[in-house]
PDB file of C-alpha atoms in Angstrom:
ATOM      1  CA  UNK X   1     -14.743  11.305   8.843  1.00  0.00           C
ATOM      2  CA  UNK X   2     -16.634   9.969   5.543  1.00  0.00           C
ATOM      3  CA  UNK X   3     -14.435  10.555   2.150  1.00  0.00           C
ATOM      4  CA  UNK X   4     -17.832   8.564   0.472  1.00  0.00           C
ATOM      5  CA  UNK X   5     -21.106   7.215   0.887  1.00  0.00           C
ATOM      6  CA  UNK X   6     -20.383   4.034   1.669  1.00  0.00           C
ATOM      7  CA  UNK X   7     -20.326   2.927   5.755  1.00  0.00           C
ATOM      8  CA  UNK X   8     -17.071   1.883   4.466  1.00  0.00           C
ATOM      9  CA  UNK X   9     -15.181   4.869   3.384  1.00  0.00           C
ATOM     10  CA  UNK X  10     -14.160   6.258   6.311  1.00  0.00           C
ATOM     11  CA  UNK X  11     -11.190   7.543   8.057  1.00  0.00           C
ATOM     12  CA  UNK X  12     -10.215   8.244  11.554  1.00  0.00           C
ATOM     13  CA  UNK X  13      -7.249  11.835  11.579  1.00  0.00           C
ATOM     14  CA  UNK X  14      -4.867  12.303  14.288  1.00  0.00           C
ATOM     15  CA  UNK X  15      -3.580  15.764  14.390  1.00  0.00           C
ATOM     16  CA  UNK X  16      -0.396  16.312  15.948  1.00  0.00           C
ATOM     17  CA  UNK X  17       0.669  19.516  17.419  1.00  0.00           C
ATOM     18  CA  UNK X  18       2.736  21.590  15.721  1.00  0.00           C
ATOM     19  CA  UNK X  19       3.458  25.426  14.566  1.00  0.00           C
ATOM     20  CA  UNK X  20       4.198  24.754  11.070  1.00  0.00           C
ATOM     21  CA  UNK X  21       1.695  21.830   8.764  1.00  0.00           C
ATOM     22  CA  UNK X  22       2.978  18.769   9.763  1.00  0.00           C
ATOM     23  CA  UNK X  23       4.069  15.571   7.768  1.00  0.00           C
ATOM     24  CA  UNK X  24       1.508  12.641   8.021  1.00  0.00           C
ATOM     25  CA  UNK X  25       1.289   9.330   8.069  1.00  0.00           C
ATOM     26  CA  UNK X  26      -1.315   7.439   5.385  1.00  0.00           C
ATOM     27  CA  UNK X  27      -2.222   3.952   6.896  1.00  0.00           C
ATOM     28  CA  UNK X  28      -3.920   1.536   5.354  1.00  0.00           C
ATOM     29  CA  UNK X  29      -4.998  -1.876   6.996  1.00  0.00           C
ATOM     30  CA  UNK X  30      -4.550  -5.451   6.272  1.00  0.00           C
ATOM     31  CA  UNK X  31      -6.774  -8.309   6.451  1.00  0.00           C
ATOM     32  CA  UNK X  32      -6.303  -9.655   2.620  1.00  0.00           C
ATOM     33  CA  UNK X  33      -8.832  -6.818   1.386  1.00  0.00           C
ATOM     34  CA  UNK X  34     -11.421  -9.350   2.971  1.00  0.00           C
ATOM     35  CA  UNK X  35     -11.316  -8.206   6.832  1.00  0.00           C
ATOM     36  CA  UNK X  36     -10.043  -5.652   8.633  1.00  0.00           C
ATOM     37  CA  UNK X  37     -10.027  -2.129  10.347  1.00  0.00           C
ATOM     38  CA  UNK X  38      -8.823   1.462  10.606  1.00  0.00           C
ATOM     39  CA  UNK X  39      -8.381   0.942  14.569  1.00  0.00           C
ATOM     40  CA  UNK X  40      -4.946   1.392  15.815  1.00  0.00           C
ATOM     41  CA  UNK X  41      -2.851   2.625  13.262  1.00  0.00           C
ATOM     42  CA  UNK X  42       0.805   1.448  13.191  1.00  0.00           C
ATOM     43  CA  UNK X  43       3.306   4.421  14.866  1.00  0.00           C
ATOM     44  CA  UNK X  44       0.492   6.697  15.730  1.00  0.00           C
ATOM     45  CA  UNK X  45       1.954   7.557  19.182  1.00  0.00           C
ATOM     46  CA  UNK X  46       5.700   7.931  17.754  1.00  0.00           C
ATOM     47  CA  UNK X  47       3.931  10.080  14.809  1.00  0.00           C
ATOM     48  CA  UNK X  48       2.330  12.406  17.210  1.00  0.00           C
ATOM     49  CA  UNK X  49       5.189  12.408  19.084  1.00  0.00           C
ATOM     50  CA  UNK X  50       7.250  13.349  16.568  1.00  0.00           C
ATOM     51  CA  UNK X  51       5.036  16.310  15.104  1.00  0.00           C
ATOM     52  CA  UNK X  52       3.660  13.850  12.536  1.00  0.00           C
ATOM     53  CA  UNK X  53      -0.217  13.566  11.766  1.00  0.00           C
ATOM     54  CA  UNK X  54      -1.649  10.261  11.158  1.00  0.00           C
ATOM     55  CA  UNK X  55      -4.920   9.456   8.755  1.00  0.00           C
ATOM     56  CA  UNK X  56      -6.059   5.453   9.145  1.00  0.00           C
ATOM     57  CA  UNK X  57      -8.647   4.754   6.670  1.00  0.00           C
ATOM     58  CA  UNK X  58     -11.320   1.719   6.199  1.00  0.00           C
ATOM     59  CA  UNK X  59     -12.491   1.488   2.414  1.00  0.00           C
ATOM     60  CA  UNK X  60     -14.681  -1.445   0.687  1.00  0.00           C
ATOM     61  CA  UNK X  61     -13.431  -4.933   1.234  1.00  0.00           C
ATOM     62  CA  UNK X  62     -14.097  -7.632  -1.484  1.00  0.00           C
ATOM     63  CA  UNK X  63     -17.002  -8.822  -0.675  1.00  0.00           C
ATOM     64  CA  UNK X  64     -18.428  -5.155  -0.514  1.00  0.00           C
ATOM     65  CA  UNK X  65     -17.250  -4.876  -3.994  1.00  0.00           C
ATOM     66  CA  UNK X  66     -19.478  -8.130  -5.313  1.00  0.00           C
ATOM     67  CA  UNK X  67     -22.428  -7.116  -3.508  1.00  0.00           C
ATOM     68  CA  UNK X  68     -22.308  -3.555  -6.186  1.00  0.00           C
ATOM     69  CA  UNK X  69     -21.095  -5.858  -8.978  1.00  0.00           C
ATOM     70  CA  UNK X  70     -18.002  -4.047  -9.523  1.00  0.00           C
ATOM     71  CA  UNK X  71     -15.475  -6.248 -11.499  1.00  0.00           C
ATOM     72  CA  UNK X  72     -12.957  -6.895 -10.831  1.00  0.00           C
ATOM     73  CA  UNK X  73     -13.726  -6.684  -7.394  1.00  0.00           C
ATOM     74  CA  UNK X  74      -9.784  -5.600  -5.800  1.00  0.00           C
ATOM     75  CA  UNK X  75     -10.282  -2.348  -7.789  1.00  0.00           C
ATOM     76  CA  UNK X  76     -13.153  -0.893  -5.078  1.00  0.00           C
ATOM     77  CA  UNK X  77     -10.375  -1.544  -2.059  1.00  0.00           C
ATOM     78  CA  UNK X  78      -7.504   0.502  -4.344  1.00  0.00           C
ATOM     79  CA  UNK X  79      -9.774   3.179  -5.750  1.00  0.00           C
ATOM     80  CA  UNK X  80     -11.060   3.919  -2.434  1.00  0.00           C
ATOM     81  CA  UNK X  81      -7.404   4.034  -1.092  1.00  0.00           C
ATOM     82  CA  UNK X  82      -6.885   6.336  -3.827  1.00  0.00           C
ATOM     83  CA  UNK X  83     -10.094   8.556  -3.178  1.00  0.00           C
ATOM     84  CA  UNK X  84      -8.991   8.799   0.826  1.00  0.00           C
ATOM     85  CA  UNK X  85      -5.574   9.954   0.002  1.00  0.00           C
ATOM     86  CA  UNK X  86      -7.351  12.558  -2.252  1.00  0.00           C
ATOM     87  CA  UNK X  87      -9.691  13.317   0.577  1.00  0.00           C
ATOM     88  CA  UNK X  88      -6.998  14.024   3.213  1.00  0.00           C
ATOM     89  CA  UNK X  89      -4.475  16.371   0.504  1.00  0.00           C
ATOM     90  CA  UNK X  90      -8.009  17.851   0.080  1.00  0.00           C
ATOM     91  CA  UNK X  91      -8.062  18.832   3.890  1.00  0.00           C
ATOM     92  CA  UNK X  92      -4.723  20.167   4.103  1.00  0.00           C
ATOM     93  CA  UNK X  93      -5.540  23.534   5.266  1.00  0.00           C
ATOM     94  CA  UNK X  94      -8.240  22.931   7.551  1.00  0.00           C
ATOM     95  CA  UNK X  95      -5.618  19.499   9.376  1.00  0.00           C
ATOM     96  CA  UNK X  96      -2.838  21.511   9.232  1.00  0.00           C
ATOM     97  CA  UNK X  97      -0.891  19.143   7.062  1.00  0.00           C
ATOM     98  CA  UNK X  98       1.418  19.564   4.503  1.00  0.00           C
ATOM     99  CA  UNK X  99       0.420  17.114   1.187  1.00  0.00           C
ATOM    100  CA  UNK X 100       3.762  17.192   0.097  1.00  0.00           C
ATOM    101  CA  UNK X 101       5.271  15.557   2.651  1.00  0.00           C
ATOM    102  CA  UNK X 102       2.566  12.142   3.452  1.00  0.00           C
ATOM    103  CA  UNK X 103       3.940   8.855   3.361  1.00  0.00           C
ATOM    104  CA  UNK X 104       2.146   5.123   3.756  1.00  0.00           C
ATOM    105  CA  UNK X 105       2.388   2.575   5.794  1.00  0.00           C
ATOM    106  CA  UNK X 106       0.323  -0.764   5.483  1.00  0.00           C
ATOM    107  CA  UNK X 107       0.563  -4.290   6.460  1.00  0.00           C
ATOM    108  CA  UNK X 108      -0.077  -7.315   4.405  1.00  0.00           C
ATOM    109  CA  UNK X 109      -2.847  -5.980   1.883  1.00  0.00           C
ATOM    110  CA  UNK X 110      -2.266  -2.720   3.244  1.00  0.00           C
ATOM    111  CA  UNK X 111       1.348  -2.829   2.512  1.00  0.00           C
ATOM    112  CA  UNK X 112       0.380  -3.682  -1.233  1.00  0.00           C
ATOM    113  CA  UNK X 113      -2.306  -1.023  -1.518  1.00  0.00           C
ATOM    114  CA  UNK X 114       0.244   1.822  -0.153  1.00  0.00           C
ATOM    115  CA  UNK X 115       2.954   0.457  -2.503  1.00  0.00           C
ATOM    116  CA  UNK X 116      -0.097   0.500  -5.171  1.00  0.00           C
ATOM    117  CA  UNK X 117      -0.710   4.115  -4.557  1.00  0.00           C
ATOM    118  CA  UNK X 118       3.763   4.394  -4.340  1.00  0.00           C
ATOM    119  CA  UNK X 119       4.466   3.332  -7.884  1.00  0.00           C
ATOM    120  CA  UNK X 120       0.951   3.828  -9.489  1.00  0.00           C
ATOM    121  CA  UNK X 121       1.163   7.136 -12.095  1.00  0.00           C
ATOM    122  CA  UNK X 122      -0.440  10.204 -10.472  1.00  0.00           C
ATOM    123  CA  UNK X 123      -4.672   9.824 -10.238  1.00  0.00           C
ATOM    124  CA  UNK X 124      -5.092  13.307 -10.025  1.00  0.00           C
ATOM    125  CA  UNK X 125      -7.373  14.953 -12.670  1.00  0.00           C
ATOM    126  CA  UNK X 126      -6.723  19.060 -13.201  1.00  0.00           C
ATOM    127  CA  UNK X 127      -9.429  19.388 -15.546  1.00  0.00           C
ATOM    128  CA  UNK X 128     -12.285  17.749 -12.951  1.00  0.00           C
ATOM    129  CA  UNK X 129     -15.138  19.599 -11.192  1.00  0.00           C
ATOM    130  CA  UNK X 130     -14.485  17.796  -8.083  1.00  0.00           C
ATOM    131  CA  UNK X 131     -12.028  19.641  -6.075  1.00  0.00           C
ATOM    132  CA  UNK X 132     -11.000  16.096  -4.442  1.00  0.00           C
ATOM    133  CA  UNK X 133     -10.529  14.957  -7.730  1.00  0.00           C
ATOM    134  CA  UNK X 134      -7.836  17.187  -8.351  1.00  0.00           C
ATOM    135  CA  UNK X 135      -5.410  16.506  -5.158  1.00  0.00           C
ATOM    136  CA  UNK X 136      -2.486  14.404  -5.962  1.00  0.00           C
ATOM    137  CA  UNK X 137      -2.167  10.395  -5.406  1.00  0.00           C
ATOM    138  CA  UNK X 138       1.398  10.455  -4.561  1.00  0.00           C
ATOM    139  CA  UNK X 139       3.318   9.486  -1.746  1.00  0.00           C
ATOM    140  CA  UNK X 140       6.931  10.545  -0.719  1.00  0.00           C
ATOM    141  CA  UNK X 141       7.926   7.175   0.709  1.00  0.00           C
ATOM    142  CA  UNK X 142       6.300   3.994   2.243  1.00  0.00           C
ATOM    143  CA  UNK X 143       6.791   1.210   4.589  1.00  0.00           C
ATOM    144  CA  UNK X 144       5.189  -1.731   4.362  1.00  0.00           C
ATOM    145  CA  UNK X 145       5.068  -4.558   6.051  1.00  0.00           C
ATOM    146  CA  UNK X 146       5.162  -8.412   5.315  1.00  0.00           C
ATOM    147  CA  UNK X 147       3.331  -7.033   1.639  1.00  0.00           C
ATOM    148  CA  UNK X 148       2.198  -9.226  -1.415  1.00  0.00           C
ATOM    149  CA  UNK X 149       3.965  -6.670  -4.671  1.00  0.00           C
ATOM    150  CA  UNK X 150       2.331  -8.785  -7.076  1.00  0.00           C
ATOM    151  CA  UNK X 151      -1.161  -9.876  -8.358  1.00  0.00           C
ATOM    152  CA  UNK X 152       0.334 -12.204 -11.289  1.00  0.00           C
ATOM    153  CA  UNK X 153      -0.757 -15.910 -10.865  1.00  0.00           C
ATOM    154  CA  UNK X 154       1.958 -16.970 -12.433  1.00  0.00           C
ATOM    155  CA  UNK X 155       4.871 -14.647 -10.721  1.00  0.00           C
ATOM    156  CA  UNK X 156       3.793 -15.330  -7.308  1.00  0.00           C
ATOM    157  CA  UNK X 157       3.602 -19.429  -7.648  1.00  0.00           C
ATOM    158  CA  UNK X 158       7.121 -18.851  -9.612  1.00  0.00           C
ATOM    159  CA  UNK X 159       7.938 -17.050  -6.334  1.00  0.00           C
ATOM    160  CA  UNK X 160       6.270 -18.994  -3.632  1.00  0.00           C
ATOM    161  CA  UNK X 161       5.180 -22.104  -5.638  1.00  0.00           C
ATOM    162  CA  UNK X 162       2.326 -23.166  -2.884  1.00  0.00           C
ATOM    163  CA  UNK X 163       1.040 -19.511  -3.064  1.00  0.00           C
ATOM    164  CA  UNK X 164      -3.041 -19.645  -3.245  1.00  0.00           C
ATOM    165  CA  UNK X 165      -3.956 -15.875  -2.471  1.00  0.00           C
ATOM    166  CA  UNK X 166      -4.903 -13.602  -5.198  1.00  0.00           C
ATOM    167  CA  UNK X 167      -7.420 -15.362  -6.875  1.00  0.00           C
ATOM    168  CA  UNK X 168     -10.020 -13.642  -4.718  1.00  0.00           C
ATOM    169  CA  UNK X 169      -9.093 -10.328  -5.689  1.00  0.00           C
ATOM    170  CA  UNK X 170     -10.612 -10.879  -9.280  1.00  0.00           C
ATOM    171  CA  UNK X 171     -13.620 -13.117  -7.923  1.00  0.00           C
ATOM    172  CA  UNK X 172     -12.320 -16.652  -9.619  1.00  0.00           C
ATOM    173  CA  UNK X 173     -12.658 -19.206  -7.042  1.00  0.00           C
ATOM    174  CA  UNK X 174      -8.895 -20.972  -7.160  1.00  0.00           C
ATOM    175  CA  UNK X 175      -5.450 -20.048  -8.276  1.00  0.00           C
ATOM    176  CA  UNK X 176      -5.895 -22.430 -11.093  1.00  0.00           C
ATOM    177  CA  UNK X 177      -8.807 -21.167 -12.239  1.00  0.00           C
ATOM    178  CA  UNK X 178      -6.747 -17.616 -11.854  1.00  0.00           C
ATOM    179  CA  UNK X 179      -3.771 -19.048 -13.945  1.00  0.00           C
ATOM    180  CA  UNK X 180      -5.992 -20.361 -16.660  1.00  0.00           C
ATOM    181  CA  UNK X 181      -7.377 -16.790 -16.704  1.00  0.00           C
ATOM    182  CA  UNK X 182      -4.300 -14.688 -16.608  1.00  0.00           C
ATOM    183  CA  UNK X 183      -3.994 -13.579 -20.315  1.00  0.00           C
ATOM    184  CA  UNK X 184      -7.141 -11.501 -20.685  1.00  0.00           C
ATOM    185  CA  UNK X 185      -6.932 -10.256 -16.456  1.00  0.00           C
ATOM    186  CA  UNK X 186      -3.295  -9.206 -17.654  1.00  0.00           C
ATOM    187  CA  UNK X 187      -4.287  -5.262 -18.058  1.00  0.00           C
ATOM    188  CA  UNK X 188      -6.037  -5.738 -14.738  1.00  0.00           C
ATOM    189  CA  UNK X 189      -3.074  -7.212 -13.300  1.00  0.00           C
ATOM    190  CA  UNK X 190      -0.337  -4.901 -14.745  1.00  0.00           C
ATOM    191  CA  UNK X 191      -2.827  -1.949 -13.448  1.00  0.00           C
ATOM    192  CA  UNK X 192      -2.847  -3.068 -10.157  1.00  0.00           C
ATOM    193  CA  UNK X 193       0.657  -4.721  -9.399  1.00  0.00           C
ATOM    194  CA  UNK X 194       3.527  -3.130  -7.494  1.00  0.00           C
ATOM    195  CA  UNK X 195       5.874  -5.139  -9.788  1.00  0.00           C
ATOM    196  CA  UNK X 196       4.731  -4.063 -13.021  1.00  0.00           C
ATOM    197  CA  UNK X 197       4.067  -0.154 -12.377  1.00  0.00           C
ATOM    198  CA  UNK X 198       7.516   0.305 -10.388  1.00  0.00           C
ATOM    199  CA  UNK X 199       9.261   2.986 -12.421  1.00  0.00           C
ATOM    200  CA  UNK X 200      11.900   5.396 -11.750  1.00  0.00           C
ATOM    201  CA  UNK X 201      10.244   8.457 -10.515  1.00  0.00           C
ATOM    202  CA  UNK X 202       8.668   6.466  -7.837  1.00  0.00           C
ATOM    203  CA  UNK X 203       9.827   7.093  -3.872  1.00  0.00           C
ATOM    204  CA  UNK X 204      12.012   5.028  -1.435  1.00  0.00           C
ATOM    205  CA  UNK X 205      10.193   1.986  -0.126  1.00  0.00           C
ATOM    206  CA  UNK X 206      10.947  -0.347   3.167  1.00  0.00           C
ATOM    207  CA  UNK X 207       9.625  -3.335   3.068  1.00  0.00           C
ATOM    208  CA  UNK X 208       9.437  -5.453   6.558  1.00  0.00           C
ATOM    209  CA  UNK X 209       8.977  -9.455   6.389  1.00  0.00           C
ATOM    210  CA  UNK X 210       9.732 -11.575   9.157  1.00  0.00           C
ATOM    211  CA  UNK X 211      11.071 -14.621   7.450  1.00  0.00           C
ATOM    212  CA  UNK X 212      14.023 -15.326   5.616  1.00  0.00           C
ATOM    213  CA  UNK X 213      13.268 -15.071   1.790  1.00  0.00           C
ATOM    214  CA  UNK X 214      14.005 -18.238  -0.532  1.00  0.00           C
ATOM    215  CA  UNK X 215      12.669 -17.720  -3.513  1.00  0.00           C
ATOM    216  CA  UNK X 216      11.267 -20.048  -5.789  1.00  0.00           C
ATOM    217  CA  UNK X 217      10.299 -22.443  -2.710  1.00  0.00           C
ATOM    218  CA  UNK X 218       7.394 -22.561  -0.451  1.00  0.00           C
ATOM    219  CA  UNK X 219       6.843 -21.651   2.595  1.00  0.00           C
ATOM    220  CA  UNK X 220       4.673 -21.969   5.304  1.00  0.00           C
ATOM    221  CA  UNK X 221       1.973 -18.788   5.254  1.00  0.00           C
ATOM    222  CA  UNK X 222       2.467 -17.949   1.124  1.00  0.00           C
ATOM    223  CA  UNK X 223       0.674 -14.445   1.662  1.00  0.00           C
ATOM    224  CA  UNK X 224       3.667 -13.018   3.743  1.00  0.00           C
ATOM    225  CA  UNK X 225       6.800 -15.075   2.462  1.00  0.00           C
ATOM    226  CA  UNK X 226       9.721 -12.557   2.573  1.00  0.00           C
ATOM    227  CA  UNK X 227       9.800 -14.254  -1.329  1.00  0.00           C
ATOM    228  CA  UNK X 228       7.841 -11.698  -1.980  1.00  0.00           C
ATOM    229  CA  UNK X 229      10.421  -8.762  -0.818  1.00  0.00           C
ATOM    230  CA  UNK X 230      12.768 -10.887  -3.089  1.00  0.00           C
ATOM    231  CA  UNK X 231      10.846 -11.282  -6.294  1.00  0.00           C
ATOM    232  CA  UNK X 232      10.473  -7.245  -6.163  1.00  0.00           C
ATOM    233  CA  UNK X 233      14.081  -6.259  -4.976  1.00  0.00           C
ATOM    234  CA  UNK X 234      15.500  -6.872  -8.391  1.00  0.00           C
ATOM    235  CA  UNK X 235      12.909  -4.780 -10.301  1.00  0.00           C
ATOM    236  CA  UNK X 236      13.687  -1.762  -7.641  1.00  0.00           C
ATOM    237  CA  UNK X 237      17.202  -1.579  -8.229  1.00  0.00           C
ATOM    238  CA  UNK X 238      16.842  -2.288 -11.678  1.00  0.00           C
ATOM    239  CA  UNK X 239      14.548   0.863 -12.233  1.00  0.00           C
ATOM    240  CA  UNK X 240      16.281   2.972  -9.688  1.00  0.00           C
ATOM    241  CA  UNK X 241      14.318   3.106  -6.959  1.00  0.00           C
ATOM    242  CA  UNK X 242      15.472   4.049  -3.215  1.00  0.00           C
ATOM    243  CA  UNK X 243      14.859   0.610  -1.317  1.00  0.00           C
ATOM    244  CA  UNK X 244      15.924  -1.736   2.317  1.00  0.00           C
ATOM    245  CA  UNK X 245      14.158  -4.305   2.177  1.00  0.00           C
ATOM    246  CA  UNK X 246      14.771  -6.288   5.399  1.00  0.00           C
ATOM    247  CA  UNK X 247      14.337  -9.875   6.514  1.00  0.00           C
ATOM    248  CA  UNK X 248      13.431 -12.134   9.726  1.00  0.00           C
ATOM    249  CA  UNK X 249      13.884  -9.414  11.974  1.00  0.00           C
ATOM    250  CA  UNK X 250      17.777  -9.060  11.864  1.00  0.00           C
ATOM    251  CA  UNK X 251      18.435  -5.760  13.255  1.00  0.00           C
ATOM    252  CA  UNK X 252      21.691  -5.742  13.137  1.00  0.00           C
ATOM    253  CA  UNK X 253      21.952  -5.148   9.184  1.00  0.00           C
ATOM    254  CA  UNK X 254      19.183  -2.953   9.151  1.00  0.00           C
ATOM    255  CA  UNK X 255      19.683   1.072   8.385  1.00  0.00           C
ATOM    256  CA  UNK X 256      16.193   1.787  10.028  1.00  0.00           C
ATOM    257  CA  UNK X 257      16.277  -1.365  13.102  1.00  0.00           C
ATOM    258  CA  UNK X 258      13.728   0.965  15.018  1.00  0.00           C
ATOM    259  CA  UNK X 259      11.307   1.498  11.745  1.00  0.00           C
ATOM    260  CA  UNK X 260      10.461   4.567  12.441  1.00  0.00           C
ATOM    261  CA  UNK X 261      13.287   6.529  12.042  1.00  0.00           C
ATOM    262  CA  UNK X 262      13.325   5.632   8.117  1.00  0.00           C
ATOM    263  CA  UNK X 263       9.610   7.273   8.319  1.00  0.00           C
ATOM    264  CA  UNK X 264      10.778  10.386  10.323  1.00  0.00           C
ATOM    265  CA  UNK X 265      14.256  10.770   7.923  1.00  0.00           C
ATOM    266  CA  UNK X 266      11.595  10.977   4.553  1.00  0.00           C
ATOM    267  CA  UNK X 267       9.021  13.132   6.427  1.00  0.00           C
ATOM    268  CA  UNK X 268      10.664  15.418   8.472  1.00  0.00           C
ATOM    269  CA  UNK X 269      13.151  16.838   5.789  1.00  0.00           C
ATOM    270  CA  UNK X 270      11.815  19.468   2.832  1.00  0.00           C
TER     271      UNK X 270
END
């Protein structure tokens, strides 16, 4: 189903069965906003299982972005996120859904984009002729998994000090050159960071990583060190907002160890 003109901005719906409009599930995939596709959707069969409806959505990647000249580049991949989300609320009678109750759920740079859309003030616009326009960018609750929550040069190498993603997102062609532009991308980068716009109103969060977190040192694959589920936790408690954030698979201590069930506890209740 197109949400846009671009071969791009598409999304595949699930419905699931149900009497009543059902919950869904907003998933947005990874690939470092570079790669990636809309193909097999995290949970789908426990969603639809569990009277759950699931919308997967492609949007423009970076490189899609350059091509139209739109600077800085990251903001086509969130604004299309956005613009699906508004698409699907938009649908809500015809899917069967209910737009209150829609969570996301995103690995890597999909985790950060459905975190984006978490904490990010509400895109809607009441006064706009388009109809889409109008539907709410809120989410009730997301789970992410292995997710960068920052865009700031200089918090993610203070985090993960051999970190060298993020620079691509504003077109700059190293994390030095990214550093020694920070200052004037800062609006950019307190507009599209996790960190910055988590505030209290914002829902609960889970956020997945399998490694161990230990922050301030590197580690091995810098996009997905749990250092980044550490750098964050502190600003979520701080502001007040529900949050697990677990580590290197360790069951044991989690509340949710099957995943799901922290999806199906924030949906399924009113």
């Amino acid at each position: 189903m197109p949400y846009g003109t671009h071969e791009r901005q598409v999304l595949d719906f699930y419905q699931a069965k149900a009497e009543q409009p059902t919950p869904l599930l907003f998933f947005v995939h990874g690939g470092g906003w570079m790669s990636g596709d809309k193909a097999n959707p995290d949970f789908l069969v426990k969603c639809l299982e569990n009277g759950i409806s699931v919308a997967s959505i492609n949007y423009r990647l970076i490189a899609d972005a350059t091509a139209a000249k739109i600077d800085p580049p990251v903001k086509a991949c969130l604004d299309d996120a956005a613009r699906a989300l508004q698409f699907v609320r938009s649908k809500a009678a015809d899917w069967h859904i209910d737009k209150d109750r829609i969570g996301g759920c995103g690995g890597s740079a999909g985790g950060f984009t459905a975190l984006w859309l978490a904490f990010h003030p509400d895109m809607a616009d009441p006064k706009s002729a388009d109809p889409i326009s109008r539907e709410s960018t809120r989410l009730r609750c997301v789970l992410a998994f292995v997710p960068q929550t920052t865009l700031d040069p200089k918090q993610m190498q203070a985090w993960i000090p051999n970190n060298q993603y993020g620079n691509h997102a504003f077109a700059l062609g190293s994390m030095q050159e990214f550093l020694d532009k920070r200052e004037p991308l800062l609006p950019w980068i307190e507009r599209f960071s996790p960190y910055a716009l988590a505030s209290s109103d914002d829902p609960p969060v889970l956020l997945f990583y399998d490694n161990t977190p230990n922050l301030g040192q590197p580690y091995k694959d810098p996009p997905h060190s749990a250092n980044f589920g550490a750098g964050i936790a502190e600003k979520l408690k701080a502001v007040g907002i529900e949050h697990e954030i677990n580590y290197n698979n360790d069951y044991a201590h989690m509340k949710w160890p099957d995943l799901f069930g922290f999806l199906a506890e924030k949906l399924k209740t009113k």
